[in-house]
Every structure is written in structure tokens, then in C-alpha cells.
XYZ file of C-alpha atoms in Angstrom:
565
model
C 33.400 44.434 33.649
C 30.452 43.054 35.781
C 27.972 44.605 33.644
C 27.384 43.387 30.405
C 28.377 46.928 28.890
C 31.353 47.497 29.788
C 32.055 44.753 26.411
C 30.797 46.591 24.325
C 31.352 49.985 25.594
C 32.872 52.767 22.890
C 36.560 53.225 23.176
C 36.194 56.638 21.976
C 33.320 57.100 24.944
C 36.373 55.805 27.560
C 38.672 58.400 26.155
C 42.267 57.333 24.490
C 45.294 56.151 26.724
C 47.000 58.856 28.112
C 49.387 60.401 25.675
C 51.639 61.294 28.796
C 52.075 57.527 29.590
C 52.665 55.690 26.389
C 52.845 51.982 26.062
C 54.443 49.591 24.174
C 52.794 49.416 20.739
C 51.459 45.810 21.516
C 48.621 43.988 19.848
C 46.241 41.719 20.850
C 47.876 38.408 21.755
C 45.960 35.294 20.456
C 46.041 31.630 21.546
C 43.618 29.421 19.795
C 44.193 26.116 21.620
C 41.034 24.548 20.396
C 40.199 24.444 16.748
C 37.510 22.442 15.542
C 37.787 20.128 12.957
C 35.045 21.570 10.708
C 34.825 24.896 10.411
C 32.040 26.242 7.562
C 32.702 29.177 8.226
C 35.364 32.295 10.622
C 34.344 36.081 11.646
C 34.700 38.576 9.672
C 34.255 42.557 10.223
C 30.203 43.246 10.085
C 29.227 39.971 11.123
C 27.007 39.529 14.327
C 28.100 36.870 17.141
C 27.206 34.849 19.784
C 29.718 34.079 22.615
C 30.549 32.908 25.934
C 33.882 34.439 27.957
C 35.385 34.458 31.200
C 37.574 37.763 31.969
C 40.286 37.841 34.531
C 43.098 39.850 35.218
C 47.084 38.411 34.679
C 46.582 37.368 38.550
C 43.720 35.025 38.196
C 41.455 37.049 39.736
C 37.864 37.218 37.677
C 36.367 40.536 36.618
C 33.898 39.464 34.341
C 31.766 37.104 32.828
C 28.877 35.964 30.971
C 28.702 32.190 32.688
C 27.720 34.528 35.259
C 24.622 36.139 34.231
C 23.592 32.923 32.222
C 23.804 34.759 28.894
C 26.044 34.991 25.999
C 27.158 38.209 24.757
C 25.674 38.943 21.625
C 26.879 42.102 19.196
C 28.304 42.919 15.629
C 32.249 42.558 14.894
C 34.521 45.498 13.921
C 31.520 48.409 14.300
C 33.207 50.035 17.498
C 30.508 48.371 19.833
C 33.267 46.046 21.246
C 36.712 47.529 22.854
C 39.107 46.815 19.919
C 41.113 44.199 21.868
C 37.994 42.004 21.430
C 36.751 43.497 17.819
C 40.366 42.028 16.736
C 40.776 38.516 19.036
C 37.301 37.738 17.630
C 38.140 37.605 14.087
C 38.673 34.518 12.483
C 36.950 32.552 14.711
C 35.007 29.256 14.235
C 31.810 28.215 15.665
C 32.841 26.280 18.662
C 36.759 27.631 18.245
C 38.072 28.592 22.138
C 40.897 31.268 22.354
C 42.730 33.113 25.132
C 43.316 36.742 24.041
C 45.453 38.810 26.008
C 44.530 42.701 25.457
C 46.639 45.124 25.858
C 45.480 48.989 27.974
C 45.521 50.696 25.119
C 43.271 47.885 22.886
C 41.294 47.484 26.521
C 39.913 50.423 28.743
C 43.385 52.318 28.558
C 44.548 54.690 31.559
C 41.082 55.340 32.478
C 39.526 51.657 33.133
C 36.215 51.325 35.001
C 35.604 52.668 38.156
C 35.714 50.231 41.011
C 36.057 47.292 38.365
C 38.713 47.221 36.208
C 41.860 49.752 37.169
C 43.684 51.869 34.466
C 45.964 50.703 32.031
C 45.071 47.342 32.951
C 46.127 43.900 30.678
C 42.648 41.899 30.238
C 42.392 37.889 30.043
C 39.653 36.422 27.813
C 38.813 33.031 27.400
C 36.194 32.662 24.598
C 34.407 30.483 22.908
C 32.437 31.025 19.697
C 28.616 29.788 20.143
C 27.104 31.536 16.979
C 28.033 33.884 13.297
C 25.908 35.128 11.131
C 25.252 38.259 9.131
C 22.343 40.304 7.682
C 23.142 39.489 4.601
C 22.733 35.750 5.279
C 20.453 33.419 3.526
C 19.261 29.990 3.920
C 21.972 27.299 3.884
C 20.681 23.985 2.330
C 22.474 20.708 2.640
C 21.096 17.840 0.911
C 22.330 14.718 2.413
C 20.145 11.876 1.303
C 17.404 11.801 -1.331
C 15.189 8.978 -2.812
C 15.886 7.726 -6.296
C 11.813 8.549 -6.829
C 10.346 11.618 -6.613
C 7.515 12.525 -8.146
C 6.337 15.660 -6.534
C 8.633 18.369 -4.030
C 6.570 20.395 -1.503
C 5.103 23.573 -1.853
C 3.485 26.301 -0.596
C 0.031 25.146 1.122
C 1.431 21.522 1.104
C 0.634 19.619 4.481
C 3.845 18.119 5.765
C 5.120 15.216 8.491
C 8.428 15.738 9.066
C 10.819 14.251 11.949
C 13.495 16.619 13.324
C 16.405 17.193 15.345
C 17.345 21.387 16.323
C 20.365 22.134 17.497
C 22.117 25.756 17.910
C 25.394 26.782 15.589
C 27.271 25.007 18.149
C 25.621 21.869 18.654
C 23.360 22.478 21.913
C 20.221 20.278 20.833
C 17.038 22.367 21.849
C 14.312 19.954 20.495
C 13.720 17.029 18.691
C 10.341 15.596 17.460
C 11.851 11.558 17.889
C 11.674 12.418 21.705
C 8.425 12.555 21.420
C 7.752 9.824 19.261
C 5.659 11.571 16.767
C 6.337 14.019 13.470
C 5.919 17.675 13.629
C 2.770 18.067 11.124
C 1.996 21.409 9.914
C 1.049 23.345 6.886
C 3.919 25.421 4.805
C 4.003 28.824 3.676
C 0.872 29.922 5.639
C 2.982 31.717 8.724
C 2.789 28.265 10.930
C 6.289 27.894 10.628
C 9.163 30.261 11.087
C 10.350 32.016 8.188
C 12.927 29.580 7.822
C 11.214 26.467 7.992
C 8.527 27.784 5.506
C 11.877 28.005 3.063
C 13.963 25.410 3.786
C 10.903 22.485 3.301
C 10.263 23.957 -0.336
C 11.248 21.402 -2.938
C 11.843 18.549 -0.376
C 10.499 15.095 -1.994
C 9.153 12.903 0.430
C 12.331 10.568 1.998
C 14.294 13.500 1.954
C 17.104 14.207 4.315
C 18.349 18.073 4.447
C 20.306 20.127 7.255
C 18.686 23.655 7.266
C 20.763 26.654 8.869
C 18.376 29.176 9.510
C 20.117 32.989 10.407
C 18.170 34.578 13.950
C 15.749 36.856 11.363
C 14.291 34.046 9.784
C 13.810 32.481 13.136
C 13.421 33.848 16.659
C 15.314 36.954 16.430
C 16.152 39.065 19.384
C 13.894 37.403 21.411
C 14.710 34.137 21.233
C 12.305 31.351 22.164
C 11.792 30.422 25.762
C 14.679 29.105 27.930
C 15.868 27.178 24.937
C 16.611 29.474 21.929
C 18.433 32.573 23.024
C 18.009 35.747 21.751
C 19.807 35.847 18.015
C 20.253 32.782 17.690
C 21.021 30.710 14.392
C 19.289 27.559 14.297
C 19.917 24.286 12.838
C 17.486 21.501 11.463
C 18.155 18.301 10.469
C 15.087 17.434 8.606
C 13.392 14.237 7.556
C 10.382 14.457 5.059
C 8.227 11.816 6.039
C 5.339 12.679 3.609
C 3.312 15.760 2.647
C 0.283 16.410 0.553
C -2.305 19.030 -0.594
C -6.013 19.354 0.351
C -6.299 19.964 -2.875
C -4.582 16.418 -3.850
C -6.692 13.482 -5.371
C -5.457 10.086 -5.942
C -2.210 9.938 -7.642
C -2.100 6.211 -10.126
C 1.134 4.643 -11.579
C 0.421 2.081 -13.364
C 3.339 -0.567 -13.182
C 2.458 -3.326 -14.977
C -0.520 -3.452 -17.565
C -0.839 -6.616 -18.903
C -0.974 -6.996 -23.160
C -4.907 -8.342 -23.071
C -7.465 -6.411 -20.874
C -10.990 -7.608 -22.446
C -12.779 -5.252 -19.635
C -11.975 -3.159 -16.761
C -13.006 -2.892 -13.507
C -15.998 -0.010 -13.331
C -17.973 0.591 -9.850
C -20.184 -2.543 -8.980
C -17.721 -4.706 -9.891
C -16.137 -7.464 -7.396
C -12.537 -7.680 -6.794
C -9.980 -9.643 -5.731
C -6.482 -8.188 -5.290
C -3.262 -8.471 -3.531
C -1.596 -5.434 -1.728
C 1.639 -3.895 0.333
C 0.562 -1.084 2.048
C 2.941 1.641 3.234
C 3.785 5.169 4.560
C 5.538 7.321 2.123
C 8.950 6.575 4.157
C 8.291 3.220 3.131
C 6.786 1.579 6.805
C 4.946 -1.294 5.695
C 1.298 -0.986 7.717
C -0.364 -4.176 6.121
C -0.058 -6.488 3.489
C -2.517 -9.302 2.197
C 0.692 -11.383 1.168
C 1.259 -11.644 4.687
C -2.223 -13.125 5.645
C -1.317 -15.413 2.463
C -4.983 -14.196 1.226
C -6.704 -12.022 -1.315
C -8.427 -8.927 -0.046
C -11.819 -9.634 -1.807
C -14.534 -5.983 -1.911
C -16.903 -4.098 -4.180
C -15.595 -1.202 -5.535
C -16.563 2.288 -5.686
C -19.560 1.480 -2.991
C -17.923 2.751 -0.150
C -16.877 -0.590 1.619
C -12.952 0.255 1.260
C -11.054 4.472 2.029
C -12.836 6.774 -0.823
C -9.342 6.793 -2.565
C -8.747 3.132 -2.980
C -12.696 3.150 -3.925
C -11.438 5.911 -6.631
C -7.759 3.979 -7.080
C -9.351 0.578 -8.266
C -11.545 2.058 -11.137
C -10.582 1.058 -14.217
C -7.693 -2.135 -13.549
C -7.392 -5.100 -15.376
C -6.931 -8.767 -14.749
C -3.506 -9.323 -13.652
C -2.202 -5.217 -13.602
C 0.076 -3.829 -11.003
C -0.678 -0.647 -10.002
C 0.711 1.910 -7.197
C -1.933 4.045 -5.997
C -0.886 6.919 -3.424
C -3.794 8.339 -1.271
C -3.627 11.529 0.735
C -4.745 11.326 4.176
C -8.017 12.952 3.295
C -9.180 10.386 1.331
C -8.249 7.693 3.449
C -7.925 7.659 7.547
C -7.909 11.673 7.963
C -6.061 13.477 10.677
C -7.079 10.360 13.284
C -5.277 7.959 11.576
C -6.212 4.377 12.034
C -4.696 1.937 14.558
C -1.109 1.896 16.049
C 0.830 1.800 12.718
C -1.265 4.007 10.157
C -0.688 8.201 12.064
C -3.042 10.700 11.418
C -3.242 12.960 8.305
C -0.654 9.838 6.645
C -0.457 10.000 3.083
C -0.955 6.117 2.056
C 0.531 4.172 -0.884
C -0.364 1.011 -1.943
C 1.305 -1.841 -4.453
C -1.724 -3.416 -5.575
C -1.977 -6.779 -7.882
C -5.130 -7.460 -9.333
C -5.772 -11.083 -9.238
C -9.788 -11.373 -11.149
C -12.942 -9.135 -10.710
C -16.034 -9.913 -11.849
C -19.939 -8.205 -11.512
C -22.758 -10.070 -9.829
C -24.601 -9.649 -13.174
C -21.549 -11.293 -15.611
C -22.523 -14.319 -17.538
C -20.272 -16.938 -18.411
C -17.860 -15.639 -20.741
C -17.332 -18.137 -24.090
C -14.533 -17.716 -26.300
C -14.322 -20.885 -29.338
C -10.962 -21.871 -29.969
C -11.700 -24.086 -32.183
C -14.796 -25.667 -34.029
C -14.911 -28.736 -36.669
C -16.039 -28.043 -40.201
C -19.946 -29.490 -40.665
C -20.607 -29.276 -36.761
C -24.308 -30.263 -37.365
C -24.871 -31.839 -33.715
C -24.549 -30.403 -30.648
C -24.752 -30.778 -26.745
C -28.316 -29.905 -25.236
C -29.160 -30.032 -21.872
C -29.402 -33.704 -20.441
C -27.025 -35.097 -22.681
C -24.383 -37.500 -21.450
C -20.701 -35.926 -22.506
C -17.704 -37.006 -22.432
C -14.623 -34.228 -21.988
C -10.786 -32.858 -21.353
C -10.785 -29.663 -18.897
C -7.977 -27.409 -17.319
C -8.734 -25.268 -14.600
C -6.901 -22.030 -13.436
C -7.460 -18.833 -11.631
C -7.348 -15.999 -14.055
C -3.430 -15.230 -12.749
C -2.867 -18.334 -13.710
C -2.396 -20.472 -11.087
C -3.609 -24.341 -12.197
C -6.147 -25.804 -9.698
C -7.444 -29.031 -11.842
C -6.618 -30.981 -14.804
C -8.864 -34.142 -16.484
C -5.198 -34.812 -18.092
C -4.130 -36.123 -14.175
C -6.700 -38.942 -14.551
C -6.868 -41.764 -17.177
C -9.861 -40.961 -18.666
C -11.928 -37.850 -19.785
C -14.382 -36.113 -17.663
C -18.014 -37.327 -17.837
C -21.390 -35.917 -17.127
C -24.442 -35.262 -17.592
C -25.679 -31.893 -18.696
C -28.208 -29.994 -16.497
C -28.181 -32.775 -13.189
C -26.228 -30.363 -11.260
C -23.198 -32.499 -11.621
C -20.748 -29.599 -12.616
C -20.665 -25.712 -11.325
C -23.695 -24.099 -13.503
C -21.078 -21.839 -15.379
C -19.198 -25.454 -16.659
C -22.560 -26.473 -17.544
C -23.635 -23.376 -19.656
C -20.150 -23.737 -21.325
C -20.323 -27.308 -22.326
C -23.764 -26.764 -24.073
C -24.147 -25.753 -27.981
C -20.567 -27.438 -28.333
C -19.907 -30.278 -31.099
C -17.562 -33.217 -30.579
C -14.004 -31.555 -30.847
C -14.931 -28.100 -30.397
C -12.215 -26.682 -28.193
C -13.368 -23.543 -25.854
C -12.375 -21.142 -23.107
C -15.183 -20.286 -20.715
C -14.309 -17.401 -17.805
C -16.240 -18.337 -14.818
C -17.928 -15.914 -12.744
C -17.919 -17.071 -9.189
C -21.667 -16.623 -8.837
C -21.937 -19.267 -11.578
C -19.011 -21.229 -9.714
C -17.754 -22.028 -6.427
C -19.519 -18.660 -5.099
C -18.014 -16.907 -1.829
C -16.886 -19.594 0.404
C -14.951 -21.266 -2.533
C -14.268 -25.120 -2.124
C -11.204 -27.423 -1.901
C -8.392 -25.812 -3.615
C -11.011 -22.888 -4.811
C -10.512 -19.010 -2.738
C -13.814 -18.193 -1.941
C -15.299 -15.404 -4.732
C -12.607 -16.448 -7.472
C -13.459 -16.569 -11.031
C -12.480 -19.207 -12.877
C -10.953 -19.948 -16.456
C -11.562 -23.567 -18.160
C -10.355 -24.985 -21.117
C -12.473 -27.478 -22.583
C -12.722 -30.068 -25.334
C -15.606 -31.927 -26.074
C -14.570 -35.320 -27.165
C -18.023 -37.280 -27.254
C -21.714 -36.765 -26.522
C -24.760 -39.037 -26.580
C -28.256 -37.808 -26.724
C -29.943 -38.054 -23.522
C -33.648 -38.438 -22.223
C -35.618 -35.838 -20.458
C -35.372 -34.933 -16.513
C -36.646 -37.975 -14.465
C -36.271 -41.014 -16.727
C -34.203 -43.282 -17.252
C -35.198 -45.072 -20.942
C -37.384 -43.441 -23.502
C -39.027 -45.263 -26.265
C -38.425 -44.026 -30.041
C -41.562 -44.895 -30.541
C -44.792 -45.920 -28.891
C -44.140 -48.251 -26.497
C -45.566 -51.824 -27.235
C -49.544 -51.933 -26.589
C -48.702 -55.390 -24.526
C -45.657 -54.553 -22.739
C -45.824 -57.047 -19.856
C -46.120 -59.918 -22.216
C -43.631 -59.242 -24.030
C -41.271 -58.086 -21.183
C -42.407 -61.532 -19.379
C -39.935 -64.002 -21.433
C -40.553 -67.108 -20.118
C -44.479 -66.428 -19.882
C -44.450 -66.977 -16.042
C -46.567 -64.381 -15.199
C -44.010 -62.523 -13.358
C -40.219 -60.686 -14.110
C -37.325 -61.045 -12.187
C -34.282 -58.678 -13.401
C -32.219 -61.161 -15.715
C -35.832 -60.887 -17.990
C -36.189 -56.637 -17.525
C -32.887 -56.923 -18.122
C -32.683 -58.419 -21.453
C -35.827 -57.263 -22.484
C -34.169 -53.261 -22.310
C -31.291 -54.351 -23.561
C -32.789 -55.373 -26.640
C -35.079 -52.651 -27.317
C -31.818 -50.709 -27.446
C -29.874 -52.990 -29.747
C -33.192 -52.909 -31.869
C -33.045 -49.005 -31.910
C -36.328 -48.907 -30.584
C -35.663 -47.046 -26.950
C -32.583 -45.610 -25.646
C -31.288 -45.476 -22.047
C -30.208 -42.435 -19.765
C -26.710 -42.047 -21.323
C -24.125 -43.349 -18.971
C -21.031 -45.246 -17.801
C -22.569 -47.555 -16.567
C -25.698 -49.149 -18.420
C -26.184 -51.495 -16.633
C -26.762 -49.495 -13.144
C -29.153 -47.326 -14.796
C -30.784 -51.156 -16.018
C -30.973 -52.128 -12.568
C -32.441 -48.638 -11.433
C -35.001 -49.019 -13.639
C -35.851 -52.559 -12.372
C -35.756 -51.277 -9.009
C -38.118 -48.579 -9.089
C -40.596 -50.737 -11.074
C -40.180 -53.521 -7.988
C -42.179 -51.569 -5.803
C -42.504 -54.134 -2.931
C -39.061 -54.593 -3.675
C -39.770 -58.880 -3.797
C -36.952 -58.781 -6.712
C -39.648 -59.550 -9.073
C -42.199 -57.155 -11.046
C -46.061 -57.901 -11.872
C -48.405 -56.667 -14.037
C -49.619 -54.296 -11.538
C -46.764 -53.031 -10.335
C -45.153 -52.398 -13.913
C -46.237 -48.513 -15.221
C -44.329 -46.430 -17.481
C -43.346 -43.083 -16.007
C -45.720 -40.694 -18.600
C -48.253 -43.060 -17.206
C -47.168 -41.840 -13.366
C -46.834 -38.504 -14.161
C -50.457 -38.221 -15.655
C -51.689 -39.907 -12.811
C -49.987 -37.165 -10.432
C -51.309 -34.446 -12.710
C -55.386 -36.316 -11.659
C -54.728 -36.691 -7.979
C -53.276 -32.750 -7.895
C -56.308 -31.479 -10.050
């Protein structure tokens, strides 16, 4: 039985045994001494199979077989194209099942055998084993064995998939495997990239997806086979792993997570934000995260400094939201991919916590809490004020408190003593007026932040104003009610010496005040801004002040006004 033929040769083509010689009426004799321990599915009559054999005679001696020739025998069961010996040992066989059969003349080659091969009414030896069944009639099987507990879209037709893979024939030869070589198999579906198979067996697959695909020889290779690796009508069999997939077609896809009760404004294009973010492959490979730098990823939106779909994803998120946004490789790093850990044409998803945003244009947002009844008087720019303050980030995490100290906050308004946005805030208020002001960082602590402030961060105060006191314009230090007296250094000049040391300027200020008749720079400390006053008048600094060297400061100013005209 050298040539592969003589298998699958037509008894009736050999010619019955000899009716003068009959035979014991034997059958096939069957020895299946290895079963496997799975077995999906046995040979019927009709199907097609794939199969190794050695054939010997009952001496040892080998006539036959397909180890040989380096191919397995390949044919349809109980159709005649077999001798019958083998159409019957074959049946009920399992993928990977061995048997001895032991066939009889007259279920063999009968009194006729094969010239120069196999002598008549010979007794064939077979040992078999099953590589392969299938039938025409077969379809696709599909084995789910893992699925995530999310799944928001399956693939379909046109969808561009990553998948990892491992094929193996019915019988467990492995003939490729996309983890040896450290990369997915990326392809489009239902366009004729695939085999037939493949094309089916990905449809409905959610990303995360684990399935084993047995795919019958005409919906893969067929009767050629594939190289050295898939023989000819062969079934194969896949075990897939979705990685991700997408459409061209696909835009951003938004879950919004967590949407916090109050969103006064959301984020349009222009706007500056600050935001917090895990960054992963569909499988769930984390490729970055700004929890991990222990820093805010800070960007304009929708001005093409970030991927087009995160530009796209931000639009539209409030203060303190969580949102998921899942970007198709299009509209982020394209087929190149970026780096080591994001591959090309990967479908991106990020977890993304809005911490503030703000526009280079916002004011200082003002929101009165509360507001006394007959609020006649309030703060104007270089008053002195006195008041409480907490300070946050707008997800609220504290940064400063006037509460830690023992006594209010003081300043005064418009000497760039406080951020400008505090300063706006604090103006227009009355004594026990209680307010919220939201702190663009332009009006803040701007982009490099400062001690305990992130760089660009907006900031949220509560404020109460407990006291104010009128203050005098920019540049002095004591204003007169009134006119000031016509002969000032006289009367400033106690003791009539001709000269004032500070005890005299001193007490002289001091009781223009009491008398309501001038008012000092509101501060603190009275009697620094006293002695500031003596010391710029002391222009030799001698610790005394003359007539000449005594001027009031309109006087100074007018004079400046003559020497620049």
C-alpha cells in the first residue's frame, strides 16, 4: 500500500473475495488503547478526516504508511473511497483517539491484493490516530470562555481589530501564535483580509473577550492548506483575545461617571484646565497616569495642544466631574502609536477628574453670602481692613485659614499686599458681609503657583469683613480734613525752639487726630507710620526737622509737576 491510493481504492474496483475460497465471516477487530479525555466530538458516516497510520502485516513487516510520505491521509468516511475494513475501524473515533484495527481479506484487498505490495487474502495491521473531523455541513463553533462585565459595543463588519492569538490544528499541533511575536494581529473584519472564519468568529466579540473559534477547512485554507504549516483540509483552531477594535468611522465615545450636583459653567474651547487622569489600553494596560507624577496635567483645550479626541473629550466638563472618555486610534496616536507602551492604531481610554478650569479672560467670580441690613459704608480702594479668610482649591482641598492665627487678616486695599483677585473681592464689601470669591489664577498665584499653591490653580475664598477704616490716597501717609494750618511749623514746634525732634511731630499728629482734624494711613501700627512720616520729613536725617526741610506732600508733588513741565 506504498501509494497513497491503494487507501482509498474501491473495493468493488479490486473485485470481491473469491467465492471459491470463503473466509470466516470476521469483522474488523478494534483496539482503542488511547482515548482521550475530551472528546467533542467521534466519526460518523459522511464525515471527512484527517489521519496518520502505519500499516504492517501480522509479521511486523511495514507495507504502508503516511509518516512516510510526510502527509496525512485525508478522505470522507463510509462513501466507498476507503476499503471497508478502514470505512468501519474509523468510526467512532476522537480527535487524537489511537486504535489498532485488524482487517480482515475480505474487509481488506480480498484474494486479489496489490500486485507486488500486499499479497491476496492478506490480514492488514493499522495503527491510527485521528488528527482532524469535520463535515460539509459544519459551521462555526464558538466557545466563550471569559468576557468583561462592560461592554458597550461588539465588533462588526468594517471594525478595525487587535487581537492576540494562539492556532492550533484539531489535534493540538500549534501552527502560529501572535505572543511569539510580541505584537497583536491588527486587521480589518469582513472586508476579505481574514479567512472566512475569522471574519465570523470576531463578530460580536466586546473588547476583553476571550473565545476559542473552530473553523471547518472551507472557511479556512481548504484543500490547499497554507504553507508547511496548515495541511491541506485542515480544521483550525483559535484561541482569541480581543484586545480592542474600532471604526474609522468612530468619534469619541463619553461616559460620564460622576457629575457633580452644581456646575455654574462648563468647560468650552479656550478654556484652561487642570485635570487628573489614568490612561489605558482597552485590555486595561495602564500607559500613564498623572496620579503617578503626584501632579495635575494642566492644557488649553480644544487648541490642539493635547490628541484631537481628548481636545474633543474635555468640551463641556465641570468642576470636580469624572468622566471616561475612549478615543480611537485615529484621533489620538494613529497607526504609529506613541512610545514603548501606547501600539499603533490603539484605541485609548482615559479616567479623567477634573480638578478647576478657568479662561484667561474670567474675572473674579463674587457670590454674597451674606450682607447686613443698612450696609451704607463700604471698602474702597486704600482702605485699611480687617478680615477672616479660608482658602481651598475648587476640589476642595484647604490650603490657608486666618482661623490658624490669633487674629484676623489685615491689609490694605490696592498696595499689592494680597493676590489682585483677593483684592477685587474685598472691595464694595460692608463690615460683616460674608462672600465667596472664585479666583482665577491670572488674578492669583498665576502659572508657577507659590508655597502650597499648584501652579495655574484657581482658587476659592471665603471671606468676612469684620472692620474697615477709611484710608488716604496712594503715597501719603496723613491727610488733613481740612486745610492744613497756614503756620504749620509754629505750631508743630512745641517748645518754640526753632527746631522738631520726633517726641514734638509726634504729639503734634497725634493730636490733630484726636482733634478729628487729619487722619493717618490706617494701620496696626500708628505709631510706625508716625515715625515714617518724621523720617521722610528729616531729610538730612539729623533726627530733627526745620522749617526748610518740613513740606507737605501736595506741596512736593506740585513742585515735581514744575520741574517735569
Amino acid at each position: 500500500m506504498a501509494p497513497r491510493s491503494l487507501v482509498l481504492l474501491l473495493l468493488s474496483a479490486l473485485g470481491a473475495p473469491a467465492r471459491g475460497h470463503p473466509g470466516p465471516l470476521e469483522d474488523v477487530v478494534i483496539d482503542r488503547y488511547s482515548i482521550p479525555k475530551i472528546c467533542l466530538r467521534e466519526v460518523q458516516m459522511g464525515d471527512f478526516v484527517r489521519y496518520h497510520y502505519n500499516g504492517t502485516f501480522k509479521d511486523g513487516k511495514k507495507f504502508d504508511s503516511s509518516y512516510d510520505r510526510g502527509a496525512t491521509v485525508a478522505g470522507v468516511v463510509g462513501v466507498g473511497r476507503l476499503i471497508t475494513g478502514m470505512d468501519r475501524g474509523l468510526l467512532g473515533m476522537c480527535v487524537n483517539e489511537r486504535r489498532h484495527l485488524i482487517v480482515p481479506p475480505h474487509l481488506g484487498y480480498g484474494s486479489i491484493g496489490v500486485a507486488g505490495l500486499i499479497p491476496p487474502d492478506a490480514t492488514l495491521y493499522f495503527d491510527v490516530i485521528m488528527l482532524d473531523i469535520w463535515n460539509k455541513n459544519d459551521k462555526l463553533q464558538i466557545t466563550t470562555l471569559s468576557k468583561p462585565e462592560r461592554c458597550n459595543r461588539t465588533v462588526e463588519n468594517s471594525d478595525f481589530v487587535r487581537y492576540h492569538y494562539n492556532g492550533t490544528l484539531l489535534d493540538g499541533t500549534p501552527f502560529d501564535s501572535s505572543y511569539s511575536k510580541d505584537s497583536t494581529y491588527d486587521t480589518y473584519v469582513g472586508t476579505g483580509w481574514l479567512i472566512k472564519g475569522m471574519d465570523q468568529g470576531l463578530l460580536g466579540m466586546c473588547a476583553g473577550e476571550k473565545r476559542s473559534i473552530i473553523i471547518p477547512p472551507f472557511l479556512a485554507y481548504g484543500e490547499k492548506g497554507y504553507g508547511t504549516v496548515i495541511p491541506p483540509q485542515a480544521s483550525l483552531v483559535f484561541s482569541v483575545l480581543l484586545v480592542d477594535f474600532h471604526n474609522p468611522k468612530d468619534g469619541v465615545f463619553l461616559e460620564r461617571l460622576e457629575v457633580p450636583e452644581s456646575c455654574n459653567r462648563r468647560a468650552v474651547t479656550g478654556d484652561f484646565v487642570r485635570y487628573h487622569y489614568n490612561g489605558t489600553l482597552m485590555d486595561g494596560t495602564l500607559f500613564d497616569s498623572s496620579y503617578s507624577r503626584n501632579h495635575t496635567y494642566n492644557t488649553y483645550i480644544g487648541k490642539g495642544y493635547i490628541i484631537p479626541g481628548m481636545d474633543q473629550g474635555l468640551q463641556g466638563v465641570c468642576v470636580g466631574e469624572r468622566r471616561r472618555v475612549v478615543v480611537p486610534p485615529h484621533l489620538a496616536y494613529g497607526e504609529n502609536g506613541a512610545g514603548n507602551k501606547i501600539p499603533g492604531s490603539a484605541v485609548l481610554i482615559f479616567d479623567v477628574h477634573i480638578i478647576d478650569f478657568h479662561n484667561p479672560a474670567d474675572p473674579v467670580e463674587i457670590e454674597t453670602v451674606y450682607r447686613p441690613e443698612g450696609c451704607n459704608v463700604t471698602t474702597r480702594d486704600r482702605d485699611f481692613v480687617r478680615y477672616h479668610y479660608n482658602c481651598s482649591l475648587l476640589d476642595g482641598t484647604r490650603l490657608f485659614s486666618s482661623h490658624d492665627y490669633e487674629k484676623p487678616q489685615e491689609v490694605t486695599l490696592g498696595a499689592n499686599k494680597v493676590i489682585e483677585g483677593l483684592n477685587s473681592g474685598l472691595l464694595n464689601m460692608c463690615a460683616g458681609e460674608r462672600r465667596v470669591l472664585i479666583v482665577p489664577p491670572h488674578l492669583g498665584h498665576g502659572e508657577s503657583g507659590a508655597r502650597g499653591v499648584p501652579g495655574s490653580a484657581v482658587l476659592r475664598f471665603e471671606v468676612e469683613l469684620i472692620s474697615m477704616e477709611e484710608g488716604v490716597p496712594e503715597g501719603y501717609l496723613f491727610i488733613w480734613h481740612g486745610d492744613p494750618p497756614a503756620n504749620l511749623y509754629e505750631q508743630m514746634d512745641l517748645n518754640q525752639d526753632g527746631e522738631i525732634p520726633a517726641e514734638e511731630f509726634s504729639t503734634f499728629i497725634k493730636t490733630q487726630v484726636a482733634e478729628g482734624k487729619g487722619r493717618l494711613m490706617p494701620s496696626s501700627d500708628p505709631e510706625k507710620v508716625i515715625a515714617d512720616m518724621f523720617r521722610n520729613q528729616d531729610r538730612n536725617q539729623d533726627g530733627k526737622i526745620t522749617s526748610e526741610e518740613l513740606k507737605l506732600k501736595s506741596d512736593e508733588d506740585q513742585e515735581k509737576i514744575h520741574e517735569e513741565l
